[in-house]
Tab-separated table of C-alpha atoms in Angstrom:
chain	number	residue	atom	x	y	z
A	155	UNK	CA	-47.741	-8.216	25.076
A	156	UNK	CA	-44.249	-9.461	25.793
A	157	UNK	CA	-41.660	-7.012	24.512
A	158	UNK	CA	-38.179	-7.632	23.191
A	159	UNK	CA	-34.940	-5.733	23.419
A	160	UNK	CA	-32.836	-4.278	20.632
A	161	UNK	CA	-30.780	-7.437	20.182
A	162	UNK	CA	-33.874	-9.523	19.499
A	163	UNK	CA	-36.104	-7.176	17.586
A	164	UNK	CA	-34.210	-3.992	16.804
A	165	UNK	CA	-34.928	-0.537	18.122
A	166	UNK	CA	-38.282	-0.078	19.865
A	167	UNK	CA	-40.133	2.681	18.022
A	168	UNK	CA	-43.557	4.058	18.940
A	169	UNK	CA	-45.340	5.329	15.813
A	170	UNK	CA	-48.241	7.809	16.021
A	171	UNK	CA	-50.268	8.809	12.957
A	172	UNK	CA	-53.233	11.133	13.631
A	173	UNK	CA	-55.801	11.426	10.844
A	174	UNK	CA	-58.991	13.421	10.558
A	175	UNK	CA	-61.188	10.715	12.141
A	176	UNK	CA	-58.693	8.249	13.614
A	177	UNK	CA	-55.374	7.879	15.402
A	178	UNK	CA	-53.186	5.019	14.195
A	179	UNK	CA	-50.623	3.797	16.725
A	180	UNK	CA	-48.050	1.028	16.419
A	181	UNK	CA	-44.982	-0.400	18.106
A	182	UNK	CA	-42.150	-1.444	15.822
A	183	UNK	CA	-39.088	-3.523	16.651
A	184	UNK	CA	-36.782	-2.104	14.044
A	185	UNK	CA	-38.851	-2.149	10.859
A	186	UNK	CA	-41.121	-4.972	12.032
A	187	UNK	CA	-44.536	-4.043	13.435
A	188	UNK	CA	-45.301	-6.057	16.571
A	189	UNK	CA	-48.472	-4.265	17.720
A	190	UNK	CA	-50.838	-1.824	16.054
A	191	UNK	CA	-54.251	-0.286	16.455
A	192	UNK	CA	-56.505	2.178	14.673
A	193	UNK	CA	-58.370	4.243	17.229
A	194	UNK	CA	-61.469	5.686	15.540
A	195	UNK	CA	-63.021	8.978	16.670
A	196	UNK	CA	-66.722	9.474	15.992
A	197	UNK	CA	-68.209	12.644	14.575
A	198	UNK	CA	-69.917	13.256	17.910
A	199	UNK	CA	-66.610	12.868	19.737
A	200	UNK	CA	-64.872	15.370	17.451
A	201	UNK	CA	-67.765	17.837	17.229
A	202	UNK	CA	-67.032	19.274	20.678
A	203	UNK	CA	-63.654	20.615	19.505
A	204	UNK	CA	-63.503	23.964	17.719
A	205	UNK	CA	-59.925	23.517	16.483
A	206	UNK	CA	-57.669	20.580	15.723
A	207	UNK	CA	-55.294	21.531	18.537
A	208	UNK	CA	-58.168	21.260	21.009
A	209	UNK	CA	-58.092	17.488	20.358
A	210	UNK	CA	-54.576	17.089	21.760
A	211	UNK	CA	-55.528	15.719	25.187
A	212	UNK	CA	-58.142	13.365	23.717
A	213	UNK	CA	-55.588	11.977	21.238
A	214	UNK	CA	-53.010	11.679	24.033
A	215	UNK	CA	-55.410	9.537	26.054
A	216	UNK	CA	-55.955	7.295	23.037
A	217	UNK	CA	-52.204	6.689	22.657
A	218	UNK	CA	-51.824	6.138	26.407
A	219	UNK	CA	-54.542	3.480	26.235
A	220	UNK	CA	-52.655	1.716	23.424
A	221	UNK	CA	-49.429	1.755	25.439
A	222	UNK	CA	-51.208	0.396	28.510
A	223	UNK	CA	-52.974	-2.376	26.581
A	224	UNK	CA	-49.695	-3.494	24.995
A	225	UNK	CA	-47.450	-3.164	28.048
A	226	UNK	CA	-45.254	-0.508	26.458
A	227	UNK	CA	-43.084	0.943	29.217
A	228	UNK	CA	-40.161	2.235	27.176
A	229	UNK	CA	-39.125	3.176	23.652
A	230	UNK	CA	-35.879	4.068	21.917
A	231	UNK	CA	-37.644	6.669	19.779
A	232	UNK	CA	-41.093	8.086	19.072
A	233	UNK	CA	-42.172	9.260	15.630
A	234	UNK	CA	-45.263	11.162	14.551
A	235	UNK	CA	-46.746	11.980	11.186
A	236	UNK	CA	-45.459	15.385	10.083
A	237	UNK	CA	-47.927	18.260	9.903
A	238	UNK	CA	-48.297	21.367	7.760
A	239	UNK	CA	-44.902	23.020	8.156
A	240	UNK	CA	-42.768	25.403	6.144
A	241	UNK	CA	-41.296	23.877	2.959
A	242	UNK	CA	-38.529	21.392	3.828
A	243	UNK	CA	-36.399	18.771	2.107
A	244	UNK	CA	-37.375	15.136	2.422
A	245	UNK	CA	-35.938	13.182	5.332
A	246	UNK	CA	-36.255	12.601	9.072
A	247	UNK	CA	-36.441	15.616	11.393
A	248	UNK	CA	-35.998	15.859	15.154
A	249	UNK	CA	-39.024	17.547	16.731
A	250	UNK	CA	-37.996	20.896	18.231
A	251	UNK	CA	-39.535	24.042	19.727
A	252	UNK	CA	-39.702	25.893	16.399
A	253	UNK	CA	-41.661	23.034	14.834
A	254	UNK	CA	-44.080	22.790	17.740
A	255	UNK	CA	-44.624	26.561	17.734
A	256	UNK	CA	-45.499	26.593	14.019
A	257	UNK	CA	-47.941	23.719	14.494
A	258	UNK	CA	-49.587	25.086	17.643
A	259	UNK	CA	-50.188	28.371	15.808
A	260	UNK	CA	-51.353	26.564	12.634
A	261	UNK	CA	-48.957	28.887	10.853
A	262	UNK	CA	-49.078	26.959	7.567
A	263	UNK	CA	-52.589	25.563	7.864
A	264	UNK	CA	-54.759	23.421	10.116
A	265	UNK	CA	-54.836	19.642	9.727
A	266	UNK	CA	-55.065	16.615	12.015
A	267	UNK	CA	-51.485	15.689	11.080
A	268	UNK	CA	-50.349	18.823	12.957
A	269	UNK	CA	-50.936	16.813	16.122
A	270	UNK	CA	-48.370	14.181	15.109
A	271	UNK	CA	-45.131	15.933	16.071
A	272	UNK	CA	-46.656	17.266	19.292
A	273	UNK	CA	-47.859	13.817	20.336
A	274	UNK	CA	-44.442	12.396	19.450
A	275	UNK	CA	-42.816	15.044	21.633
A	276	UNK	CA	-45.141	14.276	24.562
A	277	UNK	CA	-44.427	10.556	24.451
A	278	UNK	CA	-40.749	11.151	23.795
A	279	UNK	CA	-40.632	13.032	27.094
A	280	UNK	CA	-42.585	10.245	28.796
A	281	UNK	CA	-40.120	7.575	27.645
A	282	UNK	CA	-36.979	9.720	27.720
A	283	UNK	CA	-36.593	9.131	23.980
A	284	UNK	CA	-36.027	11.413	20.977
A	285	UNK	CA	-39.062	12.449	18.917
A	286	UNK	CA	-39.052	12.615	15.116
A	287	UNK	CA	-41.162	13.194	12.013
A	288	UNK	CA	-40.502	11.771	8.530
A	289	UNK	CA	-41.251	13.272	5.089
A	290	UNK	CA	-44.060	15.681	6.065
A	291	UNK	CA	-46.696	16.983	3.630
A	292	UNK	CA	-44.613	20.139	3.188
A	293	UNK	CA	-41.643	18.329	1.581
A	294	UNK	CA	-40.519	20.640	-1.250
A	295	UNK	CA	-37.624	19.592	-3.479
A	296	UNK	CA	-38.747	21.405	-6.620
A	297	UNK	CA	-36.308	22.500	-9.252
A	298	UNK	CA	-36.480	26.291	-9.863
A	299	UNK	CA	-38.417	26.054	-13.134
A	300	UNK	CA	-41.006	23.799	-11.469
A	301	UNK	CA	-42.135	26.747	-9.346
A	302	UNK	CA	-43.044	29.007	-12.267
A	303	UNK	CA	-46.804	29.060	-12.790
A	304	UNK	CA	-47.217	31.472	-15.684
A	305	UNK	CA	-48.163	34.460	-13.520
A	306	UNK	CA	-45.576	36.397	-11.458
A	307	UNK	CA	-46.495	36.346	-7.785
A	308	UNK	CA	-48.224	32.954	-7.889
A	309	UNK	CA	-45.835	30.044	-7.417
A	310	UNK	CA	-46.624	26.396	-8.008
A	311	UNK	CA	-46.634	24.668	-4.627
A	312	UNK	CA	-45.367	21.232	-3.678
A	313	UNK	CA	-47.929	19.632	-1.385
A	314	UNK	CA	-48.058	15.885	-1.800
A	315	UNK	CA	-48.535	12.604	0.029
A	316	UNK	CA	-44.754	12.639	0.413
A	317	UNK	CA	-44.524	10.039	3.189
A	318	UNK	CA	-46.177	7.252	1.206
A	319	UNK	CA	-44.754	8.394	-2.133
A	320	UNK	CA	-41.161	8.281	-0.937
A	321	UNK	CA	-41.777	4.965	0.844
A	322	UNK	CA	-42.957	3.218	-2.328
A	323	UNK	CA	-40.099	4.782	-4.313
A	324	UNK	CA	-37.597	3.219	-1.876
A	325	UNK	CA	-39.416	-0.102	-2.074
A	326	UNK	CA	-39.429	-0.083	-5.872
A	327	UNK	CA	-35.721	0.790	-6.031
A	328	UNK	CA	-34.937	-2.161	-3.750
A	329	UNK	CA	-37.018	-4.535	-5.870
A	330	UNK	CA	-35.250	-3.294	-9.011
A	331	UNK	CA	-31.926	-3.798	-7.194
A	332	UNK	CA	-31.010	-0.236	-8.052
A	333	UNK	CA	-29.733	2.561	-5.768
A	334	UNK	CA	-32.514	5.085	-5.128
A	335	UNK	CA	-30.187	7.893	-6.216
A	336	UNK	CA	-30.018	6.339	-9.705
A	337	UNK	CA	-33.773	5.998	-10.260
A	338	UNK	CA	-36.416	7.999	-12.120
A	339	UNK	CA	-39.966	7.262	-10.983
A	340	UNK	CA	-43.410	8.678	-11.610
A	341	UNK	CA	-45.594	8.004	-8.567
A	342	UNK	CA	-49.367	8.477	-8.462
A	343	UNK	CA	-50.837	8.365	-4.952
A	344	UNK	CA	-54.541	7.631	-5.408
A	345	UNK	CA	-56.470	8.164	-2.196
A	346	UNK	CA	-58.880	10.658	-0.667
A	347	UNK	CA	-56.552	13.161	-2.312
A	348	UNK	CA	-54.446	12.500	-5.392
A	349	UNK	CA	-50.769	13.382	-5.908
A	350	UNK	CA	-48.799	12.689	-9.088
A	351	UNK	CA	-45.046	13.243	-8.754
A	352	UNK	CA	-41.804	12.980	-10.691
A	353	UNK	CA	-39.005	11.622	-8.474
A	354	UNK	CA	-35.403	11.877	-9.647
A	355	UNK	CA	-33.012	10.070	-7.338
A	356	UNK	CA	-35.736	9.912	-4.691
A	357	UNK	CA	-36.342	13.690	-4.785
A	358	UNK	CA	-39.731	15.122	-5.762
A	359	UNK	CA	-38.679	17.484	-8.560
A	360	UNK	CA	-42.210	18.213	-9.812
A	361	UNK	CA	-45.745	17.302	-8.802
A	362	UNK	CA	-49.384	18.149	-8.752
A	363	UNK	CA	-50.784	19.894	-5.663
A	364	UNK	CA	-52.291	17.092	-3.602
A	365	UNK	CA	-54.071	19.514	-1.273
A	366	UNK	CA	-55.748	22.050	-3.558
A	367	UNK	CA	-55.008	23.878	-6.759
A	368	UNK	CA	-53.553	21.625	-9.452
A	369	UNK	CA	-53.872	18.065	-10.667
A	370	UNK	CA	-56.659	15.490	-11.073
A	371	UNK	CA	-59.891	15.899	-9.150
A	372	UNK	CA	-60.413	13.339	-6.390
A	373	UNK	CA	-63.245	12.264	-4.112
A	374	UNK	CA	-64.007	15.737	-2.756
A	375	UNK	CA	-61.292	18.019	-4.194
A	376	UNK	CA	-61.577	19.934	-7.438
A	377	UNK	CA	-58.047	19.724	-8.820
A	378	UNK	CA	-57.185	21.945	-11.799
A	379	UNK	CA	-60.087	24.160	-12.905
A	380	UNK	CA	-60.614	26.555	-15.848
A	381	UNK	CA	-59.548	29.961	-14.529
A	382	UNK	CA	-62.408	31.847	-16.207
A	383	UNK	CA	-64.931	29.595	-14.486
A	384	UNK	CA	-63.318	30.156	-11.089
A	385	UNK	CA	-63.376	33.938	-11.617
A	386	UNK	CA	-67.047	33.872	-12.631
A	387	UNK	CA	-68.013	31.689	-9.674
A	388	UNK	CA	-66.267	33.905	-7.126
A	389	UNK	CA	-67.516	37.244	-8.462
A	390	UNK	CA	-70.995	36.293	-9.674
A	391	UNK	CA	-71.913	34.571	-6.415
A	392	UNK	CA	-69.974	36.915	-4.122
A	393	UNK	CA	-68.430	34.040	-2.204
A	394	UNK	CA	-65.987	34.551	0.668
A	395	UNK	CA	-62.531	32.992	0.593
A	396	UNK	CA	-63.629	30.468	3.229
A	397	UNK	CA	-66.677	29.489	1.169
A	398	UNK	CA	-64.620	29.040	-2.008
A	399	UNK	CA	-62.041	26.890	-0.192
A	400	UNK	CA	-64.839	24.733	1.211
A	401	UNK	CA	-66.444	24.304	-2.215
A	402	UNK	CA	-63.232	23.283	-3.934
A	403	UNK	CA	-61.819	21.094	-1.141
A	404	UNK	CA	-64.943	19.391	0.270
A	405	UNK	CA	-67.781	19.703	-2.271
A	406	UNK	CA	-66.078	18.959	-5.590
A	407	UNK	CA	-64.758	15.893	-7.403
A	408	UNK	CA	-66.885	12.749	-7.166
A	409	UNK	CA	-68.895	14.265	-4.322
A	410	UNK	CA	-69.734	17.354	-6.359
A	411	UNK	CA	-71.012	15.335	-9.328
A	412	UNK	CA	-72.680	12.425	-7.529
A	413	UNK	CA	-73.207	13.472	-3.913
A	414	UNK	CA	-71.047	10.509	-2.860
A	415	UNK	CA	-67.605	10.855	-1.274
A	416	UNK	CA	-66.741	7.161	-0.869
A	417	UNK	CA	-64.786	5.480	-3.671
A	418	UNK	CA	-66.138	2.093	-2.566
A	419	UNK	CA	-69.686	3.387	-3.051
A	420	UNK	CA	-68.767	4.839	-6.452
A	421	UNK	CA	-67.469	1.440	-7.581
A	422	UNK	CA	-70.712	-0.186	-6.427
A	423	UNK	CA	-72.713	2.348	-8.447
A	424	UNK	CA	-70.608	1.629	-11.535
A	425	UNK	CA	-71.147	-2.107	-11.088
A	426	UNK	CA	-74.886	-1.445	-10.846
A	427	UNK	CA	-74.800	0.431	-14.167
A	428	UNK	CA	-74.945	4.039	-12.961
A	429	UNK	CA	-73.967	6.134	-15.990
A	430	UNK	CA	-73.078	9.309	-14.091
A	431	UNK	CA	-70.703	7.477	-11.756
A	432	UNK	CA	-69.048	5.756	-14.736
A	433	UNK	CA	-68.683	9.022	-16.661
A	434	UNK	CA	-67.045	10.807	-13.712
A	435	UNK	CA	-64.809	7.766	-13.083
A	436	UNK	CA	-63.633	7.805	-16.703
A	437	UNK	CA	-63.002	11.551	-16.488
A	438	UNK	CA	-60.860	11.080	-13.381
A	439	UNK	CA	-58.883	8.306	-15.085
A	440	UNK	CA	-58.178	10.631	-18.016
A	441	UNK	CA	-56.997	13.385	-15.703
A	442	UNK	CA	-54.750	11.007	-13.768
A	443	UNK	CA	-53.120	9.559	-16.889
A	444	UNK	CA	-52.559	12.982	-18.438
A	445	UNK	CA	-50.649	14.061	-15.337
A	446	UNK	CA	-48.700	10.793	-15.228
A	447	UNK	CA	-47.696	11.306	-18.861
A	448	UNK	CA	-46.720	14.917	-18.137
A	449	UNK	CA	-44.437	13.854	-15.281
A	450	UNK	CA	-42.972	10.997	-17.335
A	451	UNK	CA	-42.075	13.468	-20.088
A	452	UNK	CA	-39.628	15.156	-17.710
A	453	UNK	CA	-37.444	12.032	-17.866
A	454	UNK	CA	-37.250	12.083	-21.688
A	455	UNK	CA	-38.135	8.420	-21.997
A	456	UNK	CA	-35.875	7.306	-19.141
A	457	UNK	CA	-38.474	6.644	-16.412
A	458	UNK	CA	-37.652	3.383	-14.621
A	459	UNK	CA	-41.199	2.746	-13.431
A	460	UNK	CA	-44.614	4.292	-12.992
A	461	UNK	CA	-45.880	3.456	-9.500
A	462	UNK	CA	-49.571	3.428	-8.532
A	463	UNK	CA	-50.288	3.480	-4.800
A	464	UNK	CA	-52.855	4.649	-2.236
A	465	UNK	CA	-56.208	3.268	-1.159
A	466	UNK	CA	-57.887	3.583	-4.562
A	467	UNK	CA	-55.108	1.475	-6.110
A	468	UNK	CA	-56.831	-1.540	-4.523
A	469	UNK	CA	-59.358	-1.247	-7.357
A	470	UNK	CA	-58.393	-3.394	-10.354
A	471	UNK	CA	-60.954	-1.468	-12.408
A	472	UNK	CA	-58.997	1.728	-11.762
A	473	UNK	CA	-55.454	0.405	-12.070
A	474	UNK	CA	-56.229	-1.531	-15.279
A	475	UNK	CA	-57.894	1.555	-16.775
A	476	UNK	CA	-54.826	3.668	-15.987
A	477	UNK	CA	-52.418	1.061	-17.351
A	478	UNK	CA	-54.284	0.915	-20.666
A	479	UNK	CA	-53.309	4.544	-21.253
A	480	UNK	CA	-49.758	4.722	-19.892
A	481	UNK	CA	-48.422	1.159	-19.956
A	482	UNK	CA	-46.309	1.975	-23.015
A	483	UNK	CA	-44.440	4.779	-21.212
A	484	UNK	CA	-42.678	2.615	-18.607
A	485	UNK	CA	-43.140	-0.495	-16.479
A	486	UNK	CA	-46.172	0.002	-14.209
A	487	UNK	CA	-45.950	-1.276	-10.631
A	488	UNK	CA	-48.921	-1.253	-8.257
A	489	UNK	CA	-48.498	-1.006	-4.477
A	490	UNK	CA	-52.111	-0.770	-3.271
A	491	UNK	CA	-52.810	0.872	0.065
A	492	UNK	CA	-50.644	3.130	2.173
A	493	UNK	CA	-47.391	2.401	3.971
A	494	UNK	CA	-47.236	5.394	6.281
A	495	UNK	CA	-46.608	3.523	9.533
A	496	UNK	CA	-43.791	1.475	7.979
A	497	UNK	CA	-42.351	4.629	6.403
A	498	UNK	CA	-42.337	6.474	9.734
A	499	UNK	CA	-40.578	3.602	11.507
A	500	UNK	CA	-38.164	3.136	8.613
A	501	UNK	CA	-37.130	6.788	8.641
A	502	UNK	CA	-36.290	6.617	12.336
A	503	UNK	CA	-34.412	3.330	11.886
A	504	UNK	CA	-32.161	4.977	9.319
A	505	UNK	CA	-31.343	7.705	11.848
A	506	UNK	CA	-30.727	5.314	14.737
A	507	UNK	CA	-28.514	3.150	12.523
A	508	UNK	CA	-26.722	6.322	11.373
A	509	UNK	CA	-27.271	5.416	7.731
A	510	UNK	CA	-28.939	8.764	7.085
A	511	UNK	CA	-28.359	12.204	8.653
A	512	UNK	CA	-30.891	13.675	11.062
A	513	UNK	CA	-32.312	16.965	9.741
A	514	UNK	CA	-32.984	20.189	11.652
A	515	UNK	CA	-36.191	22.185	11.291
């Protein structure tokens, strides 16, 4: 691939987004993607690794192959998907030793995204370029009362699909020709996990827990559960903490009720007349709209838009069903899919253009 300089195509930014079974890599000239690839990793390939961090060299080789295939010899910046870090404000962070230490030790949890900042740092060194992350999962901009759960000692936690959520909020503000700081949005990210957030001026002031613990159930995650049932399950069956976490994060939701963890397959079952799949689908829709309405209530009728995004938002059956319930609350805008790669490049562009301050971890 023939590459261009900054004058022709903007800053050259290498974007690295490690997921559980793939590594997405792209080269951006400014905010325009000029080369991209999704490098899939088979179950057999991943099975040999005991921990996520053990995959680092394998993922590095995958990114090196992308750079070689596309003739990438230099970059002005490298950005990786942010991992599970301590709670931070939204924005773009320079990768540093403290961040890498927390991720290498899995201090705040283990996830494939933990590899993102470390890969960015490796390739930043290779190209003599700064390494960044943008809006990691651990973005926490809660107002004080949003943290109160109802039991002292247990705080509500902000764990959302912040990267995509903030990206679509910026996009919607631009389309409304309104400064982001003057907007009130409710955003529902509908993917393998589900996050429903209230954004005031671009800040996530309240949300469900997109990882585990609160909100709608999703493909494999349980979402909010009746406390008495959780207590009975844990004590009556004598389950370990690890077993309970596995049940609620991998064996619940659609998978728990139907044995199927693919939304595409669920939609095919519904089309074929499967009553169980339809019932669980309708239950999920109800849970999603109840949380959307709850977040919209925080704006006292002044929500600018309700935004539906994520992979499941490609389904007209789902988005129409949601809009039937909440269309009267505010204008509903659908941005199907995810915009993580664009969001990562965009965050770095704002730093390189000095239109936004670089944050320290």
